[in-house]
N, CA and C of each residue as an Amber inpcrd file, in Angstrom:
protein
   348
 -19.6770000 -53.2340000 -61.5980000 -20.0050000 -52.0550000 -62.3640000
 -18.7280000 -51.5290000 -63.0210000 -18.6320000 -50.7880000 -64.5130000
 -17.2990000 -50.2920000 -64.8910000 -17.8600000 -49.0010000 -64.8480000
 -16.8260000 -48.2510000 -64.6570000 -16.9750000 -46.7890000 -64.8440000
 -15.8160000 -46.4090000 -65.9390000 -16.4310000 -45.5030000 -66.8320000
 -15.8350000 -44.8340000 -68.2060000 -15.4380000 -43.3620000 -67.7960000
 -14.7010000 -43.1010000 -67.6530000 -14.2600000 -41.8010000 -68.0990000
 -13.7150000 -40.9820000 -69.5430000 -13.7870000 -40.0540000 -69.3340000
 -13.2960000 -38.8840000 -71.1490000 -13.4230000 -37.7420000 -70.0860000
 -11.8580000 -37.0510000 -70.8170000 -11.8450000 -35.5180000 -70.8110000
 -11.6360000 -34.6290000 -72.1500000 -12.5890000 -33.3890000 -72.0470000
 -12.3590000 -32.5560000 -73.4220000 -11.9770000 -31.2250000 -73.0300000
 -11.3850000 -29.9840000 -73.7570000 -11.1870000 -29.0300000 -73.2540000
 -11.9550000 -28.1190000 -74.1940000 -12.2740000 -26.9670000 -73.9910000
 -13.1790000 -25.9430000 -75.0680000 -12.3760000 -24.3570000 -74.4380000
 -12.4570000 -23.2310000 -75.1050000 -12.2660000 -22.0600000 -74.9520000
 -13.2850000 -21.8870000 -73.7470000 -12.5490000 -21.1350000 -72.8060000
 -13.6000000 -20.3430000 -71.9310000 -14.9180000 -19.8020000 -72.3830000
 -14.5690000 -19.1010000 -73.6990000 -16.3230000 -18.9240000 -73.4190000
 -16.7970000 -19.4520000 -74.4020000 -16.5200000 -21.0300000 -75.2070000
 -17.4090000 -21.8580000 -75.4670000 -18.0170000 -23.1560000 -74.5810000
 -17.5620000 -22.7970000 -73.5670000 -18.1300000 -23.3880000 -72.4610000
 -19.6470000 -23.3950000 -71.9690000 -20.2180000 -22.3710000 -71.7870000
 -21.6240000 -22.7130000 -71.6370000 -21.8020000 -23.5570000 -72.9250000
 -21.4760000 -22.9210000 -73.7280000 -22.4660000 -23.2780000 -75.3260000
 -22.6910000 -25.2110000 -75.5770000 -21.1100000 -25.8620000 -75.3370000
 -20.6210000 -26.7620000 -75.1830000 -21.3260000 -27.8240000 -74.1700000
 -21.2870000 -26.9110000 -73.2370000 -22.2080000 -27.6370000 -71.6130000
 -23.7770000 -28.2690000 -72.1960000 -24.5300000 -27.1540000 -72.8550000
 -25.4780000 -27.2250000 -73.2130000 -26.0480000 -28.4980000 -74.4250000
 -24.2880000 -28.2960000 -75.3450000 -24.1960000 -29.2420000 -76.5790000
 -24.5910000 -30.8010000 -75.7800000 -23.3790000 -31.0960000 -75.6620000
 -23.5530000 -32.4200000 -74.0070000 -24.8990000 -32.6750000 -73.6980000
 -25.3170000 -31.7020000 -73.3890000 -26.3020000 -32.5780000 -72.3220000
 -27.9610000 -32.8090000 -73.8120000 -27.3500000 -31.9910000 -74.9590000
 -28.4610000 -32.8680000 -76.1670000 -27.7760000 -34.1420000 -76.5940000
 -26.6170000 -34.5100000 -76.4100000 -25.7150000 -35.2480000 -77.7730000
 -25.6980000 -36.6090000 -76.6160000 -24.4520000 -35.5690000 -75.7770000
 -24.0480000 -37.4280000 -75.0740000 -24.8970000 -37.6540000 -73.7250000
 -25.2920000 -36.6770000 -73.5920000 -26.0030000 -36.6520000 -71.9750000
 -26.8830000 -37.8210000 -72.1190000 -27.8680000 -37.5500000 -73.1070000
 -28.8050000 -37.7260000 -74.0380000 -28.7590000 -39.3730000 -74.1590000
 -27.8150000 -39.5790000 -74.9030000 -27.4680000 -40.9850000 -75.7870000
 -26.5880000 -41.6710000 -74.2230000 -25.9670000 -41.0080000 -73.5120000
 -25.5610000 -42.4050000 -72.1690000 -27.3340000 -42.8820000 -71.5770000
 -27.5310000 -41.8120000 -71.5440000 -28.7080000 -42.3780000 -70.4080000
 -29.6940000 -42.9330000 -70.6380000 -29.8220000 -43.0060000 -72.1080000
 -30.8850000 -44.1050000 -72.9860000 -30.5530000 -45.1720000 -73.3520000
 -29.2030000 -45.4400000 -73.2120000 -28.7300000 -46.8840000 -73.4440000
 -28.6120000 -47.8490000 -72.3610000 -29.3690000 -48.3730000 -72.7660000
 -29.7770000 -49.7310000 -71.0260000 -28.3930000 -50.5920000 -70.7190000
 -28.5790000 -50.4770000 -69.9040000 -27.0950000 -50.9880000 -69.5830000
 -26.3900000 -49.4880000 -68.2660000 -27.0400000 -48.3010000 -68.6870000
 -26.3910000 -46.9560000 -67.8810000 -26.9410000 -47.1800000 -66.4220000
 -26.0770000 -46.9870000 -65.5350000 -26.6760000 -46.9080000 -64.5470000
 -25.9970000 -45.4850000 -63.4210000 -25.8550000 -44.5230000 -64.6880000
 -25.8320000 -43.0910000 -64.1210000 -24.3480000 -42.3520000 -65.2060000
 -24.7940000 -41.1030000 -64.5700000 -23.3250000 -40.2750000 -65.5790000
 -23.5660000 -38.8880000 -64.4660000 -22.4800000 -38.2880000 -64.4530000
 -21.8590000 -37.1870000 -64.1580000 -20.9900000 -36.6560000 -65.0560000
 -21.5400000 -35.5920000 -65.5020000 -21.0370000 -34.4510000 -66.7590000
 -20.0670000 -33.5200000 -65.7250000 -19.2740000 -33.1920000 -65.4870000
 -18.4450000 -31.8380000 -64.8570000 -17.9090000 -31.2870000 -65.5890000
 -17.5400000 -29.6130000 -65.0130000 -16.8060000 -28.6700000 -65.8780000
 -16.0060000 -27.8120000 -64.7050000 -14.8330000 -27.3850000 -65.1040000
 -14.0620000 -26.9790000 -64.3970000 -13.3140000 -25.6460000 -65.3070000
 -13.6130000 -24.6140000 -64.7130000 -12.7640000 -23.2600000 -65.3110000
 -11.9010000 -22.9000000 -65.0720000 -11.1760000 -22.8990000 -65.6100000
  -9.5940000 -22.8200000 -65.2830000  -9.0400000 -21.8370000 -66.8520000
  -9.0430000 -20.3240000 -66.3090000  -8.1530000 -19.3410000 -67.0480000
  -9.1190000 -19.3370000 -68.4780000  -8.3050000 -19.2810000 -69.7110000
  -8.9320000 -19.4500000 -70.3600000  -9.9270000 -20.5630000 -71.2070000
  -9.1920000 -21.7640000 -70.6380000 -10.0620000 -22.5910000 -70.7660000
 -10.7800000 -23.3180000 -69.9880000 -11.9780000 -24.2310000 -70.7820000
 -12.8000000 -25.2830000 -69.4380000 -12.5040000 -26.5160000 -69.7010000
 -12.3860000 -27.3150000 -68.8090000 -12.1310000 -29.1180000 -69.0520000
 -13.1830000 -29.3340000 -68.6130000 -13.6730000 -30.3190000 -69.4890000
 -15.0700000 -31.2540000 -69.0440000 -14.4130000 -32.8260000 -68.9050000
 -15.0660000 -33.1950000 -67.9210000 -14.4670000 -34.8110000 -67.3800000
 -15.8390000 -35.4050000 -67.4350000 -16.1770000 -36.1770000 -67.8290000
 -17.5370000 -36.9270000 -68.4010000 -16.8790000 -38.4580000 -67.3180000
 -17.6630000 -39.0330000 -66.1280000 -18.0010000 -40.3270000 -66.1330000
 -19.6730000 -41.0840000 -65.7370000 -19.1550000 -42.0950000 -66.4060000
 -20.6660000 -42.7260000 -66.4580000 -20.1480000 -44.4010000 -65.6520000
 -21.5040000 -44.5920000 -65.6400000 -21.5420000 -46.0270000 -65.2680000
 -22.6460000 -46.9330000 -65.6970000 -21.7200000 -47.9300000 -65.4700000
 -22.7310000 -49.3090000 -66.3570000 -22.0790000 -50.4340000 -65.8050000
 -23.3940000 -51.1940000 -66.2200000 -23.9730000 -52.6230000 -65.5540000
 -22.3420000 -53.5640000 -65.7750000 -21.9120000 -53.4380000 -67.1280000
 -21.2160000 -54.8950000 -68.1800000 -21.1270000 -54.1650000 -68.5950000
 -19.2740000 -55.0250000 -69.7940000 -19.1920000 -55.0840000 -70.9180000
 -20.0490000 -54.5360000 -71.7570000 -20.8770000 -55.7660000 -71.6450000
 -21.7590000 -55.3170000 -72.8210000 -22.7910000 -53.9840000 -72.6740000
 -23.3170000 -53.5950000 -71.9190000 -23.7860000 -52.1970000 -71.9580000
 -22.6860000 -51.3240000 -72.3480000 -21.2690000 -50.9550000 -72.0000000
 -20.5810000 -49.8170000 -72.6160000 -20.2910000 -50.4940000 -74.3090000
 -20.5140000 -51.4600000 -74.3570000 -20.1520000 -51.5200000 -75.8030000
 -21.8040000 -50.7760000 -76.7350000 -22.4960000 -51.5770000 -75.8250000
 -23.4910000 -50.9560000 -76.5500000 -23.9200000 -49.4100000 -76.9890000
 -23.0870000 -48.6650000 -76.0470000 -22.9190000 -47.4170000 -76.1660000
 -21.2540000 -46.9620000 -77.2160000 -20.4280000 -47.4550000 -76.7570000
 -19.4000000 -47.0110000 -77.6020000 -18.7470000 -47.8270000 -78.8410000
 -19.4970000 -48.7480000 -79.2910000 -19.2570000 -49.9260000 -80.1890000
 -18.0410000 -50.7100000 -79.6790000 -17.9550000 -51.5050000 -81.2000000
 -17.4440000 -53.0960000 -80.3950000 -15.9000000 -52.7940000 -79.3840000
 -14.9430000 -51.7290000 -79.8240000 -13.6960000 -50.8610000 -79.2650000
 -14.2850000 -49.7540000 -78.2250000 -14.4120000 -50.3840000 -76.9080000
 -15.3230000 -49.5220000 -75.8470000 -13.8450000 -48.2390000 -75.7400000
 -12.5780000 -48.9030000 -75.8290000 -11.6590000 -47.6830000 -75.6190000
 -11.8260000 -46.4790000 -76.1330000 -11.9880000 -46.4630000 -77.3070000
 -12.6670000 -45.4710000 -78.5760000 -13.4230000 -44.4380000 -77.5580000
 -13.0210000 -43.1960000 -77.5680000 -14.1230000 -41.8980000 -77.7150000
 -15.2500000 -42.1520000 -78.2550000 -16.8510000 -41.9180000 -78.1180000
 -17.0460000 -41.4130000 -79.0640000 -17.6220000 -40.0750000 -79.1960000
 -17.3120000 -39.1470000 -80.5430000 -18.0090000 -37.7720000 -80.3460000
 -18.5770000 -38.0080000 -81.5910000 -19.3580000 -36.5040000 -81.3340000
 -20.4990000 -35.9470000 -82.1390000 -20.2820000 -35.2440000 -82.8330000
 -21.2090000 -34.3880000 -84.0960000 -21.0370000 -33.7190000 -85.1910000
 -19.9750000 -32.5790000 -85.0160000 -20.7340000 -31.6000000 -83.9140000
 -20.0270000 -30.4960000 -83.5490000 -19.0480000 -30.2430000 -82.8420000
 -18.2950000 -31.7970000 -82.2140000 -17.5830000 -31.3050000 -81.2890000
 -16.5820000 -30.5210000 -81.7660000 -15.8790000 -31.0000000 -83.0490000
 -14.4890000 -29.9480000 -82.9300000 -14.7340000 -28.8460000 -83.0720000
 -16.1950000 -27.9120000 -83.2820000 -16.4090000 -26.6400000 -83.1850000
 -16.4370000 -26.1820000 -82.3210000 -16.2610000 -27.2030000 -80.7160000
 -16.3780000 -26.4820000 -79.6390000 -15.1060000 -27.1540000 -79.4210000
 -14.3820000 -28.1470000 -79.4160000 -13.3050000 -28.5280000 -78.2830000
 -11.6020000 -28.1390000 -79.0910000 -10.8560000 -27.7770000 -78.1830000
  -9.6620000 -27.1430000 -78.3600000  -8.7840000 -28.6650000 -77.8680000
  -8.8780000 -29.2360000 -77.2890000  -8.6390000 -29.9980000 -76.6840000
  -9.5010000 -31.6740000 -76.3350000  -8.3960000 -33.0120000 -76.0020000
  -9.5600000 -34.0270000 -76.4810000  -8.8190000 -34.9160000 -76.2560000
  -9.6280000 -36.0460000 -75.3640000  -9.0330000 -37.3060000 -75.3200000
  -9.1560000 -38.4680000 -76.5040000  -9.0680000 -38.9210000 -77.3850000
  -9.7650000 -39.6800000 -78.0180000  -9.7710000 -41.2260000 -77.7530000
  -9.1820000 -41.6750000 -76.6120000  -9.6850000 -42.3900000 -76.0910000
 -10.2500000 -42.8520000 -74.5780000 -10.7610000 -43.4180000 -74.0490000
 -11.3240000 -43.4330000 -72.6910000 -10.6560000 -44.0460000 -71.5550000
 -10.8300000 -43.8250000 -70.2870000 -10.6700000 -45.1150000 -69.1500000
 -11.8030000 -46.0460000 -69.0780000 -11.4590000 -46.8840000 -68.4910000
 -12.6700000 -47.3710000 -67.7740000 -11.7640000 -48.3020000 -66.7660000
 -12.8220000 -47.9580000 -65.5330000 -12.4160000 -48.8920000 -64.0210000
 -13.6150000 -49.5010000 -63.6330000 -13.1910000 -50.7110000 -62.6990000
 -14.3890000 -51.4000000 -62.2120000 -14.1290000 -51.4050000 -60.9770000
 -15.1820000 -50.7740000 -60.3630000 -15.8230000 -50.4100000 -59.1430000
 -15.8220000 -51.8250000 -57.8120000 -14.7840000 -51.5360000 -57.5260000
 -15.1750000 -53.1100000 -56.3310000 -15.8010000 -52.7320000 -55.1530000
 -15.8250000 -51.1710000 -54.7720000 -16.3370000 -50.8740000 -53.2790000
 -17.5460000 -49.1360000 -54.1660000 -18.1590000 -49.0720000 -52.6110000
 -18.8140000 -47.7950000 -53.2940000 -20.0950000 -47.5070000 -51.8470000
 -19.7660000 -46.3630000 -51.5610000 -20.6420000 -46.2960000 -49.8470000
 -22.2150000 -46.6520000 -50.3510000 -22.6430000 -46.4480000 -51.8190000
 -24.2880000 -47.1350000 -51.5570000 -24.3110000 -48.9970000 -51.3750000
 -23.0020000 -49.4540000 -52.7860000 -23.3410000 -50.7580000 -52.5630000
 -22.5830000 -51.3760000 -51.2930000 -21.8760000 -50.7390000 -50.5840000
 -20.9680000 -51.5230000 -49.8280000 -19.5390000 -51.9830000 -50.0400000
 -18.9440000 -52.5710000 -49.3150000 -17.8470000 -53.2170000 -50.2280000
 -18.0710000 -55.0330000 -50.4650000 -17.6830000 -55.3420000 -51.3750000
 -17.2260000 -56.4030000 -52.6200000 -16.3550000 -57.3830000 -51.5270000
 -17.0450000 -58.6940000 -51.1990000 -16.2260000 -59.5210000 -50.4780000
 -15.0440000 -59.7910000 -51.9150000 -13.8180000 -60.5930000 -50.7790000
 -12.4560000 -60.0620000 -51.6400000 -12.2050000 -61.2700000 -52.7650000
 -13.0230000 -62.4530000 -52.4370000 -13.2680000 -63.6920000 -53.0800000
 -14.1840000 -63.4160000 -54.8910000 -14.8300000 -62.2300000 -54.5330000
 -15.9700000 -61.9590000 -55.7090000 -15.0680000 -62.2350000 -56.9140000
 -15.7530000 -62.7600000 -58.3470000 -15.0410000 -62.8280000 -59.4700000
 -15.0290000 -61.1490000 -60.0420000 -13.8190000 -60.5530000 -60.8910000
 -14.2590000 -59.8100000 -61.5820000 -14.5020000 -60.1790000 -62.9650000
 -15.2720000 -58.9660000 -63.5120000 -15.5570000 -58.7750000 -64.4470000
 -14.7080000 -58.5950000 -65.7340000 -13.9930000 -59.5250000 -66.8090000
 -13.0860000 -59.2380000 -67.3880000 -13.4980000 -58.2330000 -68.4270000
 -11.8930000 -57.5260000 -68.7650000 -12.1430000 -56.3840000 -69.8270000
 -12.1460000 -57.1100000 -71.1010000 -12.8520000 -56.3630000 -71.5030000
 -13.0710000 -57.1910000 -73.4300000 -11.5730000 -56.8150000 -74.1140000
């Protein structure tokens, strides 16, 4: 499994507004693309501003490409974001998951999964 991460930052109080944006735009578009096999949106308040840390997970390669085109590193955002974000990664992590308390752990022989 790879897991993707992105962090964005917004003004304190475009934070709800923002939270809400998310969960039409990208919430939306991770979890309809086959290949997802979950996401966690978080937000964290801190003073005047909020950081949102977005990770998701997927099957392959090819499912995050299918979501972030053929450069999975690439961000991608939506119409409105710079009306809400002060702050912005524009590009991503991604890690691959060798252990995890539902699946168990990954005998140490397993092939991985290469990065594109």
């Amino acid at each position: 499994m790879i897991i993707r991460t992105w962090r964005g930052w917004t003004r304190a109080a475009d934070a709800a507004d923002y939270e809400a944006y998310l969960m039409r735009t990208g919430f939306a578009e991770y979890t309809a693309t086959p290949g997802n096999r979950g996401a966690y949106f978080t937000r964290r308040d801190a003073g005047e501003r909020a950081e949102f840390f977005l990770i998701t997970m997927w099957d392959s390669w090819e499912a995050v490409k299918a979501f972030a085109g053929e450069d999975p590193s690439v961000a991608v955002f939506y119409p409105e974001d710079d009306r809400f974000l002060v702050g912005k990664e524009l590009t991503v992590d991604h890690y691959e998951l060798f252990a995890s308390t539902e699946d168990g752990p990954r005998p140490p022989d397993a092939a991985r999964a290469p990065a594109p």
